[in-house]
mmCIF file of C-alpha atoms and ligand atoms in Angstrom:
data_model
loop_
_atom_site.group_PDB
_atom_site.id
_atom_site.type_symbol
_atom_site.label_atom_id
_atom_site.label_comp_id
_atom_site.label_asym_id
_atom_site.label_seq_id
_atom_site.Cartn_x
_atom_site.Cartn_y
_atom_site.Cartn_z
ATOM 1 C CA MET A 1 107.659 84.505 22.245
ATOM 2 C CA GLU A 2 106.231 84.639 25.761
ATOM 3 C CA ARG A 3 103.050 85.783 24.224
ATOM 4 C CA ASN A 4 103.131 82.945 21.752
ATOM 5 C CA LYS A 5 103.833 80.461 24.522
ATOM 6 C CA SER A 6 100.970 81.666 26.645
ATOM 7 C CA PHE A 7 98.768 81.622 23.530
ATOM 8 C CA ILE A 8 99.762 78.055 22.824
ATOM 9 C CA TRP A 9 99.076 77.063 26.464
ATOM 10 C CA SER A 10 95.741 78.705 26.450
ATOM 11 C CA GLN A 11 94.897 76.905 23.178
ATOM 12 C CA ALA A 12 96.026 73.623 24.708
ATOM 13 C CA GLY A 13 93.961 74.363 27.796
ATOM 14 C CA LEU A 14 90.909 74.919 25.658
ATOM 15 C CA ILE A 15 91.470 71.649 23.796
ATOM 16 C CA VAL A 16 91.863 69.802 27.099
ATOM 17 C CA LEU A 17 88.713 71.388 28.396
ATOM 18 C CA LEU A 18 86.846 70.461 25.232
ATOM 19 C CA VAL A 19 88.061 66.863 25.406
ATOM 20 C CA LEU A 20 87.180 66.652 29.103
ATOM 21 C CA GLY A 21 83.819 68.198 28.371
ATOM 22 C CA SER A 22 83.143 65.681 25.636
ATOM 23 C CA ILE A 23 84.155 62.757 27.847
ATOM 24 C CA LEU A 24 81.940 64.074 30.599
ATOM 25 C CA SER A 25 78.972 64.510 28.280
ATOM 26 C CA LEU A 26 79.464 61.036 26.845
ATOM 27 C CA GLY A 27 79.788 59.679 30.353
ATOM 28 C CA LEU A 28 76.517 61.310 31.240
ATOM 29 C CA MET A 29 74.852 60.116 28.087
ATOM 30 C CA ILE A 30 75.906 56.495 28.285
ATOM 31 C CA PRO A 31 73.773 55.620 31.302
ATOM 32 C CA VAL A 32 70.859 57.606 29.875
ATOM 33 C CA ARG A 33 70.661 56.069 26.424
ATOM 34 C CA PRO A 34 70.460 52.409 27.470
ATOM 35 C CA THR A 35 67.672 53.262 29.883
ATOM 36 C CA VAL A 36 65.598 54.778 27.071
ATOM 37 C CA PHE A 37 66.436 51.863 24.816
ATOM 38 C CA THR A 38 65.676 49.255 27.469
ATOM 39 C CA ASN A 39 62.380 50.928 28.223
ATOM 40 C CA LYS A 40 61.497 50.765 24.547
ATOM 41 C CA ILE A 41 62.374 47.071 24.378
ATOM 42 C CA GLU A 42 60.350 46.404 27.507
ATOM 43 C CA LYS A 43 57.428 48.299 26.022
ATOM 44 C CA ASP A 44 57.715 46.363 22.772
ATOM 45 C CA ILE A 45 57.858 43.076 24.647
ATOM 46 C CA SER A 46 54.914 44.091 26.793
ATOM 47 C CA ASP A 47 52.898 45.111 23.692
ATOM 48 C CA LYS A 48 53.851 41.880 22.021
ATOM 49 C CA ASN A 49 52.856 39.945 25.130
ATOM 50 C CA SER A 50 49.481 41.622 25.349
ATOM 51 C CA ILE A 51 48.851 40.980 21.627
ATOM 52 C CA THR A 52 49.910 37.349 22.091
ATOM 53 C CA THR A 53 47.679 37.035 25.155
ATOM 54 C CA GLU A 54 44.779 38.545 23.227
ATOM 55 C CA VAL A 55 45.288 36.163 20.311
ATOM 56 C CA GLU A 56 45.562 33.233 22.714
ATOM 57 C CA THR A 57 42.363 34.273 24.485
ATOM 58 C CA GLN A 58 40.551 34.619 21.155
ATOM 59 C CA LYS A 59 41.782 31.173 20.149
ATOM 60 C CA ARG A 60 40.611 29.676 23.438
ATOM 61 C CA VAL A 61 37.187 31.368 23.155
ATOM 62 C CA GLU A 62 36.805 30.129 19.571
ATOM 63 C CA LYS A 63 37.841 26.605 20.584
ATOM 64 C CA PHE A 64 35.317 26.664 23.433
ATOM 65 C CA ARG A 65 32.620 28.013 21.114
ATOM 66 C CA LEU A 66 33.251 25.261 18.570
ATOM 67 C CA ALA A 67 33.234 22.614 21.294
ATOM 68 C CA MET A 68 29.894 23.928 22.580
ATOM 69 C CA LEU A 69 28.495 24.060 19.055
ATOM 70 C CA SER A 70 29.619 20.552 18.293
ATOM 71 C CA THR A 71 27.990 19.376 21.528
ATOM 72 C CA TRP A 72 24.773 21.065 20.466
ATOM 73 C CA GLN A 73 24.925 19.551 17.002
ATOM 74 C CA LYS A 74 25.625 16.136 18.476
ATOM 75 C CA GLN A 75 22.731 16.453 20.902
ATOM 76 C CA ALA A 76 20.421 17.611 18.115
ATOM 77 C CA LEU A 77 21.333 14.605 16.014
ATOM 78 C CA GLU A 78 21.115 12.201 18.947
ATOM 79 C CA LYS A 79 17.690 13.531 19.838
ATOM 80 C CA GLY A 80 16.562 12.813 16.297
ATOM 81 C CA LEU A 81 15.934 16.473 15.609
ATOM 82 C CA ALA A 82 17.710 16.300 12.296
ATOM 83 C CA TYR A 83 14.364 15.166 10.924
ATOM 84 C CA ASN A 84 13.603 13.745 7.547
ATOM 85 C CA ILE A 85 10.623 14.897 5.565
ATOM 86 C CA PRO A 86 9.111 12.150 3.372
ATOM 87 C CA LYS A 87 10.071 12.600 -0.272
ATOM 88 C CA ARG A 88 6.571 13.378 -1.529
ATOM 89 C CA PHE A 89 6.477 16.548 0.572
ATOM 90 C CA ARG A 90 9.766 17.995 -0.647
ATOM 91 C CA GLY A 91 9.456 20.937 -2.995
ATOM 92 C CA VAL A 92 5.682 21.213 -2.528
ATOM 93 C CA THR A 93 3.260 23.474 -0.634
ATOM 94 C CA ILE A 94 1.062 22.023 2.096
ATOM 95 C CA ASN A 95 -1.839 23.538 4.061
ATOM 96 C CA GLN A 96 -2.441 20.532 6.257
ATOM 97 C CA ALA A 97 -1.742 16.813 6.388
ATOM 98 C CA LYS A 98 -4.104 14.081 5.326
ATOM 99 C CA VAL A 99 -4.396 12.032 8.471
ATOM 100 C CA PRO A 100 -7.438 9.960 9.440
ATOM 101 C CA SER A 101 -9.861 11.644 11.809
ATOM 102 C CA ARG A 102 -9.404 8.845 14.324
ATOM 103 C CA LYS A 103 -5.827 10.034 14.802
ATOM 104 C CA LYS A 104 -6.773 13.656 15.412
ATOM 105 C CA LEU A 105 -3.259 15.023 15.092
ATOM 106 C CA ILE A 106 -2.871 18.786 14.945
ATOM 107 C CA ALA A 107 0.124 21.125 14.755
ATOM 108 C CA LEU A 108 0.711 24.408 16.530
ATOM 109 C CA THR A 109 3.048 26.708 14.601
ATOM 110 C CA PHE A 110 4.590 29.963 15.822
ATOM 111 C CA ASP A 111 6.028 32.589 13.477
ATOM 112 C CA ASP A 112 8.342 35.622 13.587
ATOM 113 C CA GLY A 113 10.356 34.811 16.750
ATOM 114 C CA PRO A 114 12.390 34.285 18.774
ATOM 115 C CA TRP A 115 11.001 37.331 20.574
ATOM 116 C CA ASP A 116 11.732 38.612 24.053
ATOM 117 C CA ASN A 117 9.513 37.126 26.762
ATOM 118 C CA TYR A 118 6.774 35.786 24.464
ATOM 119 C CA THR A 119 8.861 32.931 23.093
ATOM 120 C CA ARG A 120 10.054 32.069 26.600
ATOM 121 C CA GLU A 121 6.512 32.187 28.017
ATOM 122 C CA ILE A 122 5.177 30.053 25.171
ATOM 123 C CA LEU A 123 7.977 27.517 25.656
ATOM 124 C CA ASP A 124 7.191 27.351 29.367
ATOM 125 C CA ILE A 125 3.509 26.666 28.671
ATOM 126 C CA LEU A 126 4.272 24.052 26.009
ATOM 127 C CA LYS A 127 6.641 22.323 28.408
ATOM 128 C CA GLU A 128 4.132 22.318 31.233
ATOM 129 C CA HIS A 129 1.435 20.846 28.975
ATOM 130 C CA GLN A 130 3.817 18.482 27.176
ATOM 131 C CA VAL A 131 3.018 19.875 23.765
ATOM 132 C CA LYS A 132 5.497 19.935 20.861
ATOM 133 C CA ALA A 133 5.235 22.676 18.267
ATOM 134 C CA THR A 134 6.997 24.101 15.207
ATOM 135 C CA PHE A 135 8.666 27.520 15.251
ATOM 136 C CA PHE A 136 9.228 29.395 11.984
ATOM 137 C CA VAL A 137 11.981 31.769 13.021
ATOM 138 C CA LEU A 138 13.417 34.849 11.381
ATOM 139 C CA GLY A 139 17.173 34.859 10.872
ATOM 140 C CA GLN A 140 17.561 38.370 12.213
ATOM 141 C CA ALA A 141 15.534 37.531 15.341
ATOM 142 C CA LEU A 142 17.469 34.313 15.947
ATOM 143 C CA LYS A 143 20.721 36.240 15.596
ATOM 144 C CA ASN A 144 19.642 38.356 18.564
ATOM 145 C CA LYS A 145 18.293 35.450 20.626
ATOM 146 C CA PRO A 146 20.467 32.403 19.896
ATOM 147 C CA ASP A 147 19.810 30.943 23.356
ATOM 148 C CA MET A 148 16.078 30.969 22.717
ATOM 149 C CA GLY A 149 16.674 29.188 19.402
ATOM 150 C CA ARG A 150 18.666 26.536 21.221
ATOM 151 C CA ARG A 151 15.933 26.179 23.826
ATOM 152 C CA ILE A 152 13.315 25.628 21.102
ATOM 153 C CA VAL A 153 15.403 22.687 19.915
ATOM 154 C CA SER A 154 16.438 21.322 23.309
ATOM 155 C CA ASP A 155 12.785 21.405 24.450
ATOM 156 C CA GLY A 156 12.003 19.042 21.572
ATOM 157 C CA HIS A 157 10.283 21.456 19.193
ATOM 158 C CA VAL A 158 11.023 21.871 15.515
ATOM 159 C CA ILE A 159 12.775 24.983 14.282
ATOM 160 C CA ALA A 160 12.104 26.089 10.712
ATOM 161 C CA ASN A 161 12.831 28.885 8.227
ATOM 162 C CA HIS A 162 10.738 32.057 7.826
ATOM 163 C CA THR A 163 13.402 34.123 5.919
ATOM 164 C CA TRP A 164 15.911 36.550 7.368
ATOM 165 C CA ASN A 165 14.077 39.893 7.075
ATOM 166 C CA HIS A 166 10.351 39.060 6.638
ATOM 167 C CA ARG A 167 9.912 41.155 3.513
ATOM 168 C CA TYR A 168 6.906 40.891 1.191
ATOM 169 C CA HIS A 169 8.282 42.437 -2.001
ATOM 170 C CA TYR A 170 9.432 40.552 -5.084
ATOM 171 C CA HIS A 171 12.715 38.676 -4.681
ATOM 172 C CA ASN A 172 14.943 37.740 -7.575
ATOM 173 C CA PRO A 173 16.715 34.374 -7.215
ATOM 174 C CA LYS A 174 19.756 36.034 -5.668
ATOM 175 C CA THR A 175 17.900 37.931 -2.917
ATOM 176 C CA ALA A 176 15.598 34.951 -2.334
ATOM 177 C CA ALA A 177 18.670 32.773 -1.884
ATOM 178 C CA SER A 178 20.110 35.249 0.587
ATOM 179 C CA GLU A 179 16.860 35.445 2.605
ATOM 180 C CA ILE A 180 16.439 31.686 2.825
ATOM 181 C CA ASP A 181 19.984 30.285 2.803
ATOM 182 C CA ARG A 182 21.281 32.785 5.348
ATOM 183 C CA SER A 183 18.534 31.857 7.816
ATOM 184 C CA SER A 184 18.994 28.119 7.357
ATOM 185 C CA GLU A 185 22.733 28.494 7.851
ATOM 186 C CA LEU A 186 22.194 30.430 11.072
ATOM 187 C CA ILE A 187 19.656 27.873 12.306
ATOM 188 C CA TYR A 188 22.235 25.158 11.657
ATOM 189 C CA LYS A 189 25.108 27.043 13.244
ATOM 190 C CA THR A 190 23.033 27.965 16.285
ATOM 191 C CA THR A 191 21.129 24.746 16.930
ATOM 192 C CA GLY A 192 22.686 21.994 14.827
ATOM 193 C CA VAL A 193 19.395 21.480 12.968
ATOM 194 C CA LYS A 194 19.276 21.394 9.189
ATOM 195 C CA THR A 195 15.776 22.583 8.412
ATOM 196 C CA THR A 196 13.928 21.792 5.216
ATOM 197 C CA LEU A 197 10.695 23.514 6.226
ATOM 198 C CA PHE A 198 9.891 26.984 4.941
ATOM 199 C CA ARG A 199 7.014 29.370 5.510
ATOM 200 C CA PRO A 200 6.865 32.508 3.346
ATOM 201 C CA PRO A 201 6.314 35.844 5.150
ATOM 202 C CA GLY A 202 2.690 36.932 4.828
ATOM 203 C CA GLY A 203 1.914 33.565 3.236
ATOM 204 C CA ILE A 204 2.826 35.169 -0.110
ATOM 205 C CA LEU A 205 3.368 32.420 -2.637
ATOM 206 C CA ASN A 206 4.343 34.374 -5.735
ATOM 207 C CA ASN A 207 7.093 36.858 -4.826
ATOM 208 C CA GLY A 208 10.053 34.655 -5.669
ATOM 209 C CA LEU A 209 10.697 33.233 -2.197
ATOM 210 C CA VAL A 210 8.546 30.122 -2.551
ATOM 211 C CA ALA A 211 9.891 29.495 -6.074
ATOM 212 C CA TYR A 212 13.418 29.444 -4.666
ATOM 213 C CA ALA A 213 12.410 27.365 -1.620
ATOM 214 C CA LYS A 214 10.790 24.747 -3.854
ATOM 215 C CA LYS A 215 13.817 24.671 -6.116
ATOM 216 C CA LYS A 216 15.851 23.900 -3.014
ATOM 217 C CA ASN A 217 13.411 21.117 -2.046
ATOM 218 C CA TYR A 218 11.952 22.820 0.998
ATOM 219 C CA THR A 219 8.470 21.864 2.088
ATOM 220 C CA VAL A 220 6.461 25.096 1.982
ATOM 221 C CA VAL A 221 4.244 25.048 5.062
ATOM 222 C CA MET A 222 1.082 27.168 5.025
ATOM 223 C CA TRP A 223 -1.805 26.675 7.478
ATOM 224 C CA SER A 224 -5.415 25.529 7.750
ATOM 225 C CA ALA A 225 -6.394 27.507 10.877
ATOM 226 C CA ASP A 226 -5.533 31.206 11.106
ATOM 227 C CA SER A 227 -5.715 32.501 14.671
ATOM 228 C CA ASN A 228 -5.518 36.132 13.500
ATOM 229 C CA ASP A 229 -3.693 36.668 16.771
ATOM 230 C CA TYR A 230 -1.782 39.607 15.281
ATOM 231 C CA LYS A 231 -5.073 41.567 15.433
ATOM 232 C CA ARG A 232 -5.046 41.038 19.217
ATOM 233 C CA PRO A 233 -8.626 39.759 19.603
ATOM 234 C CA SER A 234 -9.916 38.867 23.073
ATOM 235 C CA VAL A 235 -8.714 35.557 24.487
ATOM 236 C CA GLY A 236 -12.209 34.069 24.066
ATOM 237 C CA THR A 237 -12.445 35.104 20.416
ATOM 238 C CA LEU A 238 -8.964 33.843 19.675
ATOM 239 C CA VAL A 239 -9.498 30.456 21.314
ATOM 240 C CA ASN A 240 -12.953 29.947 19.764
ATOM 241 C CA SER A 241 -11.677 30.870 16.329
ATOM 242 C CA VAL A 242 -8.818 28.357 16.501
ATOM 243 C CA VAL A 243 -10.997 25.589 17.944
ATOM 244 C CA ARG A 244 -13.666 26.178 15.279
ATOM 245 C CA GLN A 245 -11.092 25.881 12.471
ATOM 246 C CA SER A 246 -9.335 22.841 13.924
ATOM 247 C CA THR A 247 -9.419 19.601 11.961
ATOM 248 C CA PRO A 248 -7.375 16.371 12.100
ATOM 249 C CA GLY A 249 -4.086 16.994 10.308
ATOM 250 C CA GLY A 250 -4.620 20.742 10.687
ATOM 251 C CA ILE A 251 -1.939 23.400 11.008
ATOM 252 C CA ILE A 252 -2.645 26.313 13.348
ATOM 253 C CA LEU A 253 -0.987 29.664 12.670
ATOM 254 C CA LEU A 254 0.132 31.650 15.724
ATOM 255 C CA HIS A 255 2.864 34.222 16.404
ATOM 256 C CA ASP A 256 5.500 34.407 19.117
ATOM 257 C CA GLY A 257 7.208 37.443 17.592
ATOM 258 C CA GLY A 258 6.693 40.564 15.511
ATOM 259 C CA GLY A 259 4.768 42.624 18.083
ATOM 260 C CA ASN A 260 2.704 42.382 21.236
ATOM 261 C CA ARG A 261 1.799 38.697 21.559
ATOM 262 C CA SER A 262 0.460 38.723 25.128
ATOM 263 C CA ARG A 263 -2.999 37.611 23.887
ATOM 264 C CA THR A 264 -1.423 34.666 22.103
ATOM 265 C CA VAL A 265 0.352 33.675 25.313
ATOM 266 C CA GLU A 266 -2.860 34.057 27.349
ATOM 267 C CA SER A 267 -4.875 32.018 24.844
ATOM 268 C CA LEU A 268 -2.483 29.143 24.709
ATOM 269 C CA VAL A 269 -3.484 27.259 27.869
ATOM 270 C CA PRO A 270 -7.283 27.258 27.195
ATOM 271 C CA MET A 271 -6.608 26.467 23.531
ATOM 272 C CA ILE A 272 -4.479 23.434 24.417
ATOM 273 C CA GLN A 273 -6.938 22.281 27.070
ATOM 274 C CA ILE A 274 -10.010 22.457 24.802
ATOM 275 C CA LEU A 275 -8.263 20.741 21.893
ATOM 276 C CA LYS A 276 -7.005 17.991 24.194
ATOM 277 C CA GLU A 277 -10.526 17.555 25.565
ATOM 278 C CA GLN A 278 -11.725 17.159 21.978
ATOM 279 C CA GLY A 279 -9.268 14.306 21.545
ATOM 280 C CA TYR A 280 -6.519 16.086 19.658
ATOM 281 C CA THR A 281 -2.849 15.167 19.988
ATOM 282 C CA PHE A 282 -0.295 17.835 19.200
ATOM 283 C CA ALA A 283 2.400 17.062 16.656
ATOM 284 C CA THR A 284 5.233 18.899 14.968
ATOM 285 C CA ILE A 285 5.084 19.439 11.207
ATOM 286 C CA PRO A 286 7.511 16.565 10.467
ATOM 287 C CA GLU A 287 5.440 14.280 12.705
ATOM 288 C CA LEU A 288 2.259 15.337 10.932
ATOM 289 C CA LEU A 289 3.776 14.635 7.527
ATOM 290 C CA GLU A 290 5.225 11.340 8.710
ATOM 291 C CA ALA A 291 1.755 10.344 9.958
ATOM 292 C CA GLU A 292 0.296 11.021 6.514
ATOM 293 C CA GLU A 293 3.109 9.046 4.941
ATOM 294 C CA GLN A 294 2.501 6.073 7.218
ATOM 295 C CA GLU A 295 -1.202 6.137 6.466
ATOM 296 C CA ARG A 296 -0.487 6.238 2.775
ATOM 297 C CA LYS A 297 1.831 3.271 3.105
ATOM 298 C CA LEU A 298 -0.795 1.343 4.967
ATOM 299 C CA GLY A 299 -3.272 2.218 2.250
ATOM 300 C CA LYS A 300 -5.768 3.447 4.807
ATOM 301 C CA SER A 301 -5.764 7.118 3.912
ATOM 302 C CA ARG A 302 -7.846 6.365 0.776
ATOM 303 C CA LYS A 303 -10.834 5.328 2.823
ATOM 304 C CA LYS A 304 -11.690 8.674 4.258
ATOM 305 C CA LYS A 305 -10.118 12.022 3.595
ATOM 306 C CA SER A 306 -10.813 14.944 5.858
ATOM 307 C CA PRO A 307 -11.806 18.311 4.377
ATOM 308 C CA GLN A 308 -8.945 20.719 3.779
ATOM 309 C CA PRO A 309 -9.732 24.321 4.541
ATOM 310 C CA GLN A 310 -7.162 26.595 2.952
ATOM 311 C CA GLY A 311 -5.103 29.300 4.699
ATOM 312 C CA LYS A 312 -7.212 32.405 4.261
ATOM 313 C CA SER A 313 -5.066 35.260 5.440
ATOM 314 C CA LYS A 314 -2.095 36.260 3.364
ATOM 315 C CA LYS A 315 -0.805 38.865 5.736
ATOM 316 C CA THR A 316 -0.300 37.237 9.036
ATOM 317 C CA SER A 317 2.381 34.605 8.902
HETATM 318 ZN ZN1 ZN B 401 5.653 36.068 9.582
#
């Protein structure tokens, strides 16, 4: 009996110990668990906050970007840079405009940019000499230099389409559409200008690009004076060649991108000076076409038409 009693007591003692132990463990656990839990909640909230902040920042940046873009588009429209090309020139190819020799208008055109340094240097020279020009830009180049594209427009020049990739091979309607539409969309998004002027890479007229451009009512702009500046002739040769080929209503082909254009930059000042001395006034392509249109309306262009040399090189635009 005594044995049983002490057995029972020892059993009871064990139970008490177990219960106490459990209470103690629970007591220890209770303050621990909420801490872990609270930390998790805090972490979740902090993650959520940082995601929210990120989304808010993105929204603000996007709003700012759109506001800037809309300002640009507004300015472009206010400045009259959303130009209109007279109907007769839509969907056709031109090499030069038919303007009377007394007017002596001529257009400088630059292809393949915007390109680091050269485009900037050319813009500086044009500004200094108060000359307006036309820039046939590549979509992929403009994508890399959007600020330069905007400067072309804000300086009062005309920005136009020269495809996205500058490829010479045959384009089916789908790839032609991609090359031309994508570039025009980027020009619009970047500068606010809706261009309707197109120059095919290499001056190639039969690889599908021009067919698509004409279908879309672009004016296909070739040239009457090829500087051959891509061959990097001496400044003297380059200037003389351009001056020799210059005619009223003429379109001069130059490059601000696609390679080393330092000779083009160097030639620009003497070229502008000589042509000005010869009585030429520089015009953009829309201005040149508008001048022809006005002459036609006045019925004066029939009196005397200037000769129209054709663009000779097919590899340089
Ligand atoms: Zn080109």
